[in-house]
XYZ file of N, CA and C in Angstrom:
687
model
N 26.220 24.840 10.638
C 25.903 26.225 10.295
C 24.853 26.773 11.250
N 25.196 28.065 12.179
C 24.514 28.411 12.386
C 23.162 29.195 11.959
N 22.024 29.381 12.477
C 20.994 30.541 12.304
C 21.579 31.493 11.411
N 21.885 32.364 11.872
C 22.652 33.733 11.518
C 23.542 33.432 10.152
N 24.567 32.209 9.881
C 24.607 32.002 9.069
C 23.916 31.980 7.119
N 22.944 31.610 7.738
C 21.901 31.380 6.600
C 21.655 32.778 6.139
N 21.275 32.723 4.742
C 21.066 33.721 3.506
C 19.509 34.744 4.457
N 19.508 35.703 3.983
C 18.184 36.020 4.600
C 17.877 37.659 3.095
N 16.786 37.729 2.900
C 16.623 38.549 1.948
C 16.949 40.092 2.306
N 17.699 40.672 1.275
C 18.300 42.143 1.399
C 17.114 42.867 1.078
N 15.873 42.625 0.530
C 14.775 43.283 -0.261
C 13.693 44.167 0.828
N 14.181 45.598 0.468
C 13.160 46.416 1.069
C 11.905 45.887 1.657
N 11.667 45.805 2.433
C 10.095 45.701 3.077
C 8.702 46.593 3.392
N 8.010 45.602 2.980
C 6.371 46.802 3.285
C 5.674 46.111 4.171
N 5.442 45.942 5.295
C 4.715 44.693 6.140
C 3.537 44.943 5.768
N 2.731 44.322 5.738
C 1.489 44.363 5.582
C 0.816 44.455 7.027
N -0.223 45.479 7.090
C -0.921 46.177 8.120
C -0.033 46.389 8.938
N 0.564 47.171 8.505
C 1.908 47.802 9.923
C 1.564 48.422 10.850
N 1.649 48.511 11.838
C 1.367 49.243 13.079
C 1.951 50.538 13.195
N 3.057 50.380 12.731
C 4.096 51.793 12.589
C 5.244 51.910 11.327
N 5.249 52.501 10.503
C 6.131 52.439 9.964
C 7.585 51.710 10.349
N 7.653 51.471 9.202
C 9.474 50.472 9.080
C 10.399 51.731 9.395
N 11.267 51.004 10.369
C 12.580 52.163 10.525
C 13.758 51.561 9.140
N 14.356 52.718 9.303
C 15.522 52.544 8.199
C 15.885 50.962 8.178
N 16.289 50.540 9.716
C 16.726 48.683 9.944
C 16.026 48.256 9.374
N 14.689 48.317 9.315
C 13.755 47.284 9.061
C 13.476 46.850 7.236
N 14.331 48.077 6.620
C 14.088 48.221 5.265
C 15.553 47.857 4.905
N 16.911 47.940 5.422
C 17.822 47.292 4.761
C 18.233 46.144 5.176
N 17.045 45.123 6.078
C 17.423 44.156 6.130
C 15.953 43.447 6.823
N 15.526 42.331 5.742
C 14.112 41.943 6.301
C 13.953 41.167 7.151
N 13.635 41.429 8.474
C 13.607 40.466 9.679
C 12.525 39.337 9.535
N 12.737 38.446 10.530
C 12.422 36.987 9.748
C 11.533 36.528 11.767
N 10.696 35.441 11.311
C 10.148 35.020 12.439
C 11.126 33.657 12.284
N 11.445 33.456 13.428
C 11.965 31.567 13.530
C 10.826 31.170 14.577
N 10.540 29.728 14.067
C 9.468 28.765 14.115
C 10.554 27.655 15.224
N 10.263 27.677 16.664
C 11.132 25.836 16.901
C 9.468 25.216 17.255
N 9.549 23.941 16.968
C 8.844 23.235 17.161
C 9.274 22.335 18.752
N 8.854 22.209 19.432
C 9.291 21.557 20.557
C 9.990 20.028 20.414
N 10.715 19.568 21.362
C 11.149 18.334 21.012
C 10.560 16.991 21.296
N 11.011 16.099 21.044
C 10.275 14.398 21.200
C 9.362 14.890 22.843
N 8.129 13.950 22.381
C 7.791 13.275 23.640
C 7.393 12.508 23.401
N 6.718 11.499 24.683
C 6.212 10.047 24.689
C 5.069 10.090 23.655
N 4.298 11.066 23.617
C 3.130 10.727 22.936
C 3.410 11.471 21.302
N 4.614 11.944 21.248
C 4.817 12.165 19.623
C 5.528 11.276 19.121
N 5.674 10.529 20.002
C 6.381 8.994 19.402
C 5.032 7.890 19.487
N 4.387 7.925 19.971
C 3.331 7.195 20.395
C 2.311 7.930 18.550
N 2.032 8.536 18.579
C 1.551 9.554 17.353
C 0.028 9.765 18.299
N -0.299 10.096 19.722
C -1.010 10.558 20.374
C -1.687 11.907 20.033
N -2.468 12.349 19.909
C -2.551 13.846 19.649
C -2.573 14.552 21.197
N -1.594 15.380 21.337
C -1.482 15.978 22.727
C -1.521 17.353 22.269
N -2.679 17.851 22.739
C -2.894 19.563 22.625
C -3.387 19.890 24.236
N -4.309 19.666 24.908
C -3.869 20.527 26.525
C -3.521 19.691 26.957
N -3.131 18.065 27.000
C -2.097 17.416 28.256
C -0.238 17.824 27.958
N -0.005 17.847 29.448
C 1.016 18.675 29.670
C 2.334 17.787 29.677
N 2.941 17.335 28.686
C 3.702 15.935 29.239
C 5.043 16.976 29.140
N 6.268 16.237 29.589
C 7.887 16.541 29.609
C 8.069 16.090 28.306
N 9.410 16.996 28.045
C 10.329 16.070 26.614
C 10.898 14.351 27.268
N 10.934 13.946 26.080
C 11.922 12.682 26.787
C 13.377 13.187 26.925
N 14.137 12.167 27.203
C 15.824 12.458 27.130
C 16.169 12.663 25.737
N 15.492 12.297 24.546
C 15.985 12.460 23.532
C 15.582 13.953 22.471
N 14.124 13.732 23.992
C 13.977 15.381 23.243
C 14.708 16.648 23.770
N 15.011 16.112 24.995
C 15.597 17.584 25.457
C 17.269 17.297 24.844
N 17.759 16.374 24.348
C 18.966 16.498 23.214
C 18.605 16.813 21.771
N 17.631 16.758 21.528
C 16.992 17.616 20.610
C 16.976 19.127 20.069
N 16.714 19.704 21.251
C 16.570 20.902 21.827
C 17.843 21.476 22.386
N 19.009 20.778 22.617
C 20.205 21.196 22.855
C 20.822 21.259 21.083
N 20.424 20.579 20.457
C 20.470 20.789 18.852
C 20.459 22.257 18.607
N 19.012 22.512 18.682
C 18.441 23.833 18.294
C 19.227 25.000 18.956
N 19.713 24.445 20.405
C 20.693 25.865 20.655
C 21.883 25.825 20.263
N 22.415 24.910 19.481
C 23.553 25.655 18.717
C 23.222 26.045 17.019
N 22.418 25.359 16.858
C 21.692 26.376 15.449
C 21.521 28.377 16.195
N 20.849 28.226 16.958
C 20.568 29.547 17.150
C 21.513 30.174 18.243
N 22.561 29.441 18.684
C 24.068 30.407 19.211
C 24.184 31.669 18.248
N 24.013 32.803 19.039
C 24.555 34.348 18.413
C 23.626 34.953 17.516
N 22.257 34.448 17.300
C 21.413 34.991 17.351
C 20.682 35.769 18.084
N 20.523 36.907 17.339
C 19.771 38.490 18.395
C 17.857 38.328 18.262
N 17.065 37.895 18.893
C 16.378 38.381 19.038
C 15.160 39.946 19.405
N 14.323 40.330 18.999
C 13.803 41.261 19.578
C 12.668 40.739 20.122
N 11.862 39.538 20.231
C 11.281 38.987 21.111
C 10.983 37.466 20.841
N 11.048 37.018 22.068
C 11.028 35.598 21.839
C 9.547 35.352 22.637
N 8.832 34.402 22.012
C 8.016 33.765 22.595
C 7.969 32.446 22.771
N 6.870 32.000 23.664
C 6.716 30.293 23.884
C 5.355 30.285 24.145
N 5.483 28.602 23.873
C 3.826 28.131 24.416
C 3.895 27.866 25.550
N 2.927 28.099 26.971
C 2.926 27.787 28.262
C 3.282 26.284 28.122
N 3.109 25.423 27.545
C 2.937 23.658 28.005
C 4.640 23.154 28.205
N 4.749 22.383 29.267
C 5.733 22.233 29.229
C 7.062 21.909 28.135
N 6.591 21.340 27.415
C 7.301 20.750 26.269
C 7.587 22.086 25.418
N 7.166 22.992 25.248
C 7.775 24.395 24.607
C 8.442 24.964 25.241
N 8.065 24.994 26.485
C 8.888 26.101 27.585
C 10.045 25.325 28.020
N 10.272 24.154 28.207
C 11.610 23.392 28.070
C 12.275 23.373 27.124
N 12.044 23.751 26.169
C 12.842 23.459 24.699
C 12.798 24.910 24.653
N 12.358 25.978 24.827
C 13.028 27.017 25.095
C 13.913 27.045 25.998
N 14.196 26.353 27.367
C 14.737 27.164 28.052
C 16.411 26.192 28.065
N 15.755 24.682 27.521
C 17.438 24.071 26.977
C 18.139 24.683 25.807
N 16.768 25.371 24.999
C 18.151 25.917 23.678
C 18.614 27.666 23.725
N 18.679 27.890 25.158
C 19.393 29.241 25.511
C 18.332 30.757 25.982
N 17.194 30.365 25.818
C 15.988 32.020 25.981
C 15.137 31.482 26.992
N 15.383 30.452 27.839
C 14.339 30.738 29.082
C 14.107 31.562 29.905
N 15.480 32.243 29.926
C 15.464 33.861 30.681
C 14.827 35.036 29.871
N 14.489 34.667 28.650
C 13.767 35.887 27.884
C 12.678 35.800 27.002
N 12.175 34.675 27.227
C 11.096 33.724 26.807
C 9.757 34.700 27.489
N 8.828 34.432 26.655
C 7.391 35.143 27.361
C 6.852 34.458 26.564
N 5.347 33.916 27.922
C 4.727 32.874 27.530
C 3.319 33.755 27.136
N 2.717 32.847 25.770
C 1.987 33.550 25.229
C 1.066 32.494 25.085
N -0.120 32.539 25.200
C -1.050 31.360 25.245
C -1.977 31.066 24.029
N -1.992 32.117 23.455
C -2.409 32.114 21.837
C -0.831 30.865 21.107
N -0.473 30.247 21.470
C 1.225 29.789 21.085
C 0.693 28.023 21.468
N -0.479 27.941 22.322
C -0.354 26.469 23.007
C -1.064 25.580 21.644
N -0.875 24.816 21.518
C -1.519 23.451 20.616
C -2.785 23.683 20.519
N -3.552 22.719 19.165
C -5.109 22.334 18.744
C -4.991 22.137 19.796
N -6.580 22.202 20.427
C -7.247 21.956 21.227
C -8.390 20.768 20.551
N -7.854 19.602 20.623
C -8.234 18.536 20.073
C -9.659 17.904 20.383
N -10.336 18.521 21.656
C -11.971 18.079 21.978
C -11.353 16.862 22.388
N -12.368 16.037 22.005
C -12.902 15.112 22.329
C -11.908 13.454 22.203
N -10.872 14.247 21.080
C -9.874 13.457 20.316
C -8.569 13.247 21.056
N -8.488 13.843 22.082
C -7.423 14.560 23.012
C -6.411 12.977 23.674
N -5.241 12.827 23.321
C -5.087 11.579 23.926
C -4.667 10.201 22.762
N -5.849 10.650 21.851
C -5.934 9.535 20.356
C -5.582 9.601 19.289
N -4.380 8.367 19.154
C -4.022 8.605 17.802
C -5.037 8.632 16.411
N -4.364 8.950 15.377
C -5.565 9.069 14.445
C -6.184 7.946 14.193
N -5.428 6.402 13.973
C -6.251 5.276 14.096
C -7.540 5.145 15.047
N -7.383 5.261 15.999
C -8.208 5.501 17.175
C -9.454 6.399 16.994
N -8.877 7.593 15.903
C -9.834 8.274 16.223
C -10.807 7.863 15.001
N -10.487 7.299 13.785
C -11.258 6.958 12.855
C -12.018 5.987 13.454
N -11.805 5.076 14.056
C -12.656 3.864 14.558
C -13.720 4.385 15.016
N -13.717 5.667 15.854
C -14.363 6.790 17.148
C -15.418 7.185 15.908
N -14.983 8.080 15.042
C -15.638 8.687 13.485
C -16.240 7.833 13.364
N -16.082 6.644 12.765
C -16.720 5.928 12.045
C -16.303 5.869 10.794
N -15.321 6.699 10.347
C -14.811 6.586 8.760
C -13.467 7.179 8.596
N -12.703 7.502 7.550
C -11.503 7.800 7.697
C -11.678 9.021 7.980
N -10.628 9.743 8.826
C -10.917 10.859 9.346
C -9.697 11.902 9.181
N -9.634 12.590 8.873
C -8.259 13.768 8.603
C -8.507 15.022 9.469
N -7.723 15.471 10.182
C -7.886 16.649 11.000
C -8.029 17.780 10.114
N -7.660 18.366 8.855
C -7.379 19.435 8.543
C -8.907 19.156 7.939
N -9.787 18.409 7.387
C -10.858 18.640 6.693
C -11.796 18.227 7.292
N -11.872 17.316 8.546
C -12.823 17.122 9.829
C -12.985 17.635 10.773
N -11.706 18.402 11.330
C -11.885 18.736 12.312
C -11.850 17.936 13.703
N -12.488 18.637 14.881
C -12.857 17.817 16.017
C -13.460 17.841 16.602
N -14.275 16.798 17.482
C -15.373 17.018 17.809
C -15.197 17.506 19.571
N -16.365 18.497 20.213
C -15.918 18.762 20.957
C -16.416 17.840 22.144
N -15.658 17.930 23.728
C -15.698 16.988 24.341
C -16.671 17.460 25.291
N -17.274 16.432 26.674
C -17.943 17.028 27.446
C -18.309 18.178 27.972
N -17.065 18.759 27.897
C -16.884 20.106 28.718
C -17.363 21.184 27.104
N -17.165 20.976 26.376
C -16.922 21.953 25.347
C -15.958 22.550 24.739
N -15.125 21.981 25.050
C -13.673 21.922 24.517
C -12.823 21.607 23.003
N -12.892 22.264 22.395
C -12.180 21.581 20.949
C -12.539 22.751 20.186
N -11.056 22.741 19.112
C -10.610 24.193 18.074
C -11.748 23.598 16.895
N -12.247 24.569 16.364
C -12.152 24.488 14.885
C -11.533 25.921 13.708
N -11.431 25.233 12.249
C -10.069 26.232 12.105
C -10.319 27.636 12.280
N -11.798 27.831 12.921
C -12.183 29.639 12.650
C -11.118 30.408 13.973
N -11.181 29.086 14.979
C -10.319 29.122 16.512
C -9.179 29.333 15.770
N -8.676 28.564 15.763
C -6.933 28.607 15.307
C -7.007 29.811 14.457
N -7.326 30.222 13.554
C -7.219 31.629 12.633
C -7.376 32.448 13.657
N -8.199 33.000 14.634
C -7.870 33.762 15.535
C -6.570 33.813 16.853
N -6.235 32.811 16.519
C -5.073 32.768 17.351
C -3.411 32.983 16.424
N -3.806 33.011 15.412
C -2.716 33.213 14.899
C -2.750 34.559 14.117
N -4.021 35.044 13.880
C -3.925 36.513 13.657
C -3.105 37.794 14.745
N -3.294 36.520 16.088
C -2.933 37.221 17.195
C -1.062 37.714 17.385
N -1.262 36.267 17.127
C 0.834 36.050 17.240
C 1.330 37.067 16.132
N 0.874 36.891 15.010
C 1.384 37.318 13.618
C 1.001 38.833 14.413
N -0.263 39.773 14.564
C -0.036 40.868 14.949
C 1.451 41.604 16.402
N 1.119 40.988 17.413
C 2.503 40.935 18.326
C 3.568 40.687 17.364
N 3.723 39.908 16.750
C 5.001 40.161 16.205
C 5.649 40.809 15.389
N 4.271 41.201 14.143
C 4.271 42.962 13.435
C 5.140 43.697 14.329
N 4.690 44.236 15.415
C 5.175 45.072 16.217
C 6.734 45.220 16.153
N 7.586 43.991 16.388
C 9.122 43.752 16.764
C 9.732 43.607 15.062
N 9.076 42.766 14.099
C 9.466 43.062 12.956
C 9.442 44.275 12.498
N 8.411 45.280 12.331
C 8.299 46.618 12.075
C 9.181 47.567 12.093
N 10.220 46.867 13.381
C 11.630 47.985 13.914
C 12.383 46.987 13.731
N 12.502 45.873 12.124
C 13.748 45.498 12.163
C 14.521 44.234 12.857
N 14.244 43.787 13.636
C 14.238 43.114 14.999
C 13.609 41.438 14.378
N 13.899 40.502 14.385
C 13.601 38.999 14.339
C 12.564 38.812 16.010
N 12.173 37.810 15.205
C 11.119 37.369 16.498
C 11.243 35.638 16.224
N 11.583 34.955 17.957
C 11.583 33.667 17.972
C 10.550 32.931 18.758
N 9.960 31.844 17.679
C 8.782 31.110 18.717
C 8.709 30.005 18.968
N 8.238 29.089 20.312
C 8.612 28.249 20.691
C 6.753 27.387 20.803
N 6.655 26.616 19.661
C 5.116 26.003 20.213
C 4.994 24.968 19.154
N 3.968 24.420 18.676
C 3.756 23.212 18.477
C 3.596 22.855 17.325
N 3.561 21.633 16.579
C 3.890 20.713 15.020
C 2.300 21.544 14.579
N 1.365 21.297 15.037
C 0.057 21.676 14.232
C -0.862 22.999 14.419
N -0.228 23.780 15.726
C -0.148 25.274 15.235
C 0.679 25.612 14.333
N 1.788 25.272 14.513
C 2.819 25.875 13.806
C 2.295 26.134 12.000
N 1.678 24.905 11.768
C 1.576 24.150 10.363
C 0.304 25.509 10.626
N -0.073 25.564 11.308
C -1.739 26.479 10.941
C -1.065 28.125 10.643
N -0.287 28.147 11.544
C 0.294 29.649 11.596
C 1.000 29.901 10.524
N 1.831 28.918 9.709
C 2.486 29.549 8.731
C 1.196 29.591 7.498
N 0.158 28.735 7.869
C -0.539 29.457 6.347
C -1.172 30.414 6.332
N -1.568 30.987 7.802
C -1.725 32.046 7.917
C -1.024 33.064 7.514
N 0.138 33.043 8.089
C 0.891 34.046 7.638
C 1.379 34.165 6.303
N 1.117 33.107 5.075
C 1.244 33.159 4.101
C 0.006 33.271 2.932
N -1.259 33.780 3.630
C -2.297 33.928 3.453
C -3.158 32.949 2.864
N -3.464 31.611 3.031
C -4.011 30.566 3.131
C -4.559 30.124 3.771
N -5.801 29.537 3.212
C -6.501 28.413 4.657
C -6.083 27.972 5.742
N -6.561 27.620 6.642
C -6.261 26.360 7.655
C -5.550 25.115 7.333
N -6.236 24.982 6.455
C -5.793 23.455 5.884
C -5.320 23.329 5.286
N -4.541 24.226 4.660
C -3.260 24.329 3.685
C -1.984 23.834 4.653
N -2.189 23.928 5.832
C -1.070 23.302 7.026
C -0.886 21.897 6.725
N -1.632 20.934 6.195
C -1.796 19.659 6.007
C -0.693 18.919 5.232
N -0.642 20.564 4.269
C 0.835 20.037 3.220
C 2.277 20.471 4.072
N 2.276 21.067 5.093
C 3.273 21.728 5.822
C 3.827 20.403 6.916
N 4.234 19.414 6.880
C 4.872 18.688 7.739
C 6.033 18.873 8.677
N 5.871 19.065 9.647
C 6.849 19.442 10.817
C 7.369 18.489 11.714
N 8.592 18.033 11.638
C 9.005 17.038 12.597
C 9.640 17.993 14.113
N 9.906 17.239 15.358
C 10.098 17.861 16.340
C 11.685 18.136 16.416
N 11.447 19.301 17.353
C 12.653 20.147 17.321
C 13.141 20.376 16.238
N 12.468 20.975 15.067
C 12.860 20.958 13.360
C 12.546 23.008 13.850
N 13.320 23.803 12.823
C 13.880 25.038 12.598
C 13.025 25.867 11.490
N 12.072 26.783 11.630
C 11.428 27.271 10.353
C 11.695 28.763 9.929
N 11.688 28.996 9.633
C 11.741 30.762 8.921
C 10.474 31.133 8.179
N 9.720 32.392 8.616
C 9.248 32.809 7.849
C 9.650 34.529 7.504
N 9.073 34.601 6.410
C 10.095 36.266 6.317
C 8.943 36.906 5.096
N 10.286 37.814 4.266
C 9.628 38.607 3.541
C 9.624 38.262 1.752
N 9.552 38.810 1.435
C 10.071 38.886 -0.061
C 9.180 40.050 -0.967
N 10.206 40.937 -1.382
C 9.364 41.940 -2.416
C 7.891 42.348 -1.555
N 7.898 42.534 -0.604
C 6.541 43.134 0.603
C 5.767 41.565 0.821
N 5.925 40.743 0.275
C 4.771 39.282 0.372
C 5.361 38.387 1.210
N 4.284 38.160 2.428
C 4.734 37.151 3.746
C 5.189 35.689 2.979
N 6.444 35.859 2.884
C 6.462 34.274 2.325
C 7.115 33.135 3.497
N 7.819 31.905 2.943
C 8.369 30.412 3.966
C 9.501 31.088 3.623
N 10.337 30.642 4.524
C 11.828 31.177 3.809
C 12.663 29.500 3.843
N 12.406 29.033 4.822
C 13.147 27.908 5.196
C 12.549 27.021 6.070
N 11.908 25.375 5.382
C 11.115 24.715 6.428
C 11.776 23.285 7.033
N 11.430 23.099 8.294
C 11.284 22.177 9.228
C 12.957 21.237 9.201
N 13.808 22.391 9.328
C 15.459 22.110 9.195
C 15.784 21.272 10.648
N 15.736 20.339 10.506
C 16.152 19.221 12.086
C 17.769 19.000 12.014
N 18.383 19.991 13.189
C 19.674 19.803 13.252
C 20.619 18.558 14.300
N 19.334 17.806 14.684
C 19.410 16.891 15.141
C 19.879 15.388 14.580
N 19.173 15.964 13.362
C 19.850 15.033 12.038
C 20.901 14.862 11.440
N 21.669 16.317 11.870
C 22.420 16.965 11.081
C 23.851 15.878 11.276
């Protein structure tokens, strides 16, 4: 089954902080954000935390990502985005929108500090105690480098506004970036903490929806891996 396939809500829309009023489209049919998560790499098999190193998919991720483009065959976009790092912008451009892809840098991964590289075992040893990203955080590294969730909330206020814009007139918007933005961005957009992402588990090259319902940003459909399928 494709994208387009799937149920999507008939229910009038009110976006919240609209930029411009809803056109007629936008009210008899509620446009939806799709979420791809990028596909396998060495270090998401490894359970590495990779937020600015730049690695390739493996072979199994970029068949991954050939998954995702026949989920989303004949789907219309009104804007697609990606994360600059390679592993998004390849998995955009194997599952059909590298020609219409725009890279958006508010879209790239935690910026992990100091943690950058280390799995979480690793990094508890580092802590000194058990350590959870969504309620620890990270510490930052020499340079000064590393998110905490006030960072990530500004970066996803960002995306979610740009994409107001293309929902507003009706229009779907597709994005191409990572397992633990992603997890941050949808609670954003569903008006929740940071760390409400913690309960949001995302496997790679997995399919998300977020949309509308009765005017309230809700999930419509999470972390669908047609790779599995």
């Amino acid at each position: 089954m494709t994208l387009s396939d799937e149920p999507r809500s008939a229910t009038p829309i009110d976006v919240p902080g609209a930029i411009v009023a809803p056109t007629q489209a936008a009210r008899e049919r509620a446009p939806r954000i799709v979420l791809v998560r990028h596909g396998e790499t060495e270090w998401s098999i490894s359970g590495q935390h990779t937020g600015r190193t730049d690695i390739p998919l493996t072979a199994r991720g970029e068949e991954q990502a050939r998954s995702v483009a026949r989920v989303l065959e004949g789907q219309q976009f009104g804007l697609v985005l990606t994360s600059p790092r390679i592993r998004a912008a390849e998995t955009a451009r194997i599952a059909g929108y590298g020609d219409v892809a725009e890279v958006d840098d508010n879209l790239r991964e935690w910026d992990y500090g100091a943690y950058e590289g280390l799995t979480s075992p690793q990094i508890a040893e580092a802590y000194g105690e058990a350590w959870n990203l969504w309620e620890d955080g990270v510490q930052t590294d020499a340079l000064g480098r590393g998110e905490q969730a006030a960072d990530l909330h500004a970066r996803n206020t960002a995306i979610i506004e740009r994409a107001r814009r293309t929902l507003n007139h009706g229009d779907d918007v597709l994005v191409f970036s990572h397992g633990h933005f992603l997890r941050t961005l949808t609670a954003t957009w569903m008006g929740l903490p940071i760390r409400a992402g913690e309960l949001l588990v995302l496997d790679t090259a997995s399919i998300s929806v977020l949309g509308f319902e009765h005017g309230n940003q809700v999930l419509r459909s999470w972390n669908r891996t047609p790779w599995a399928e």
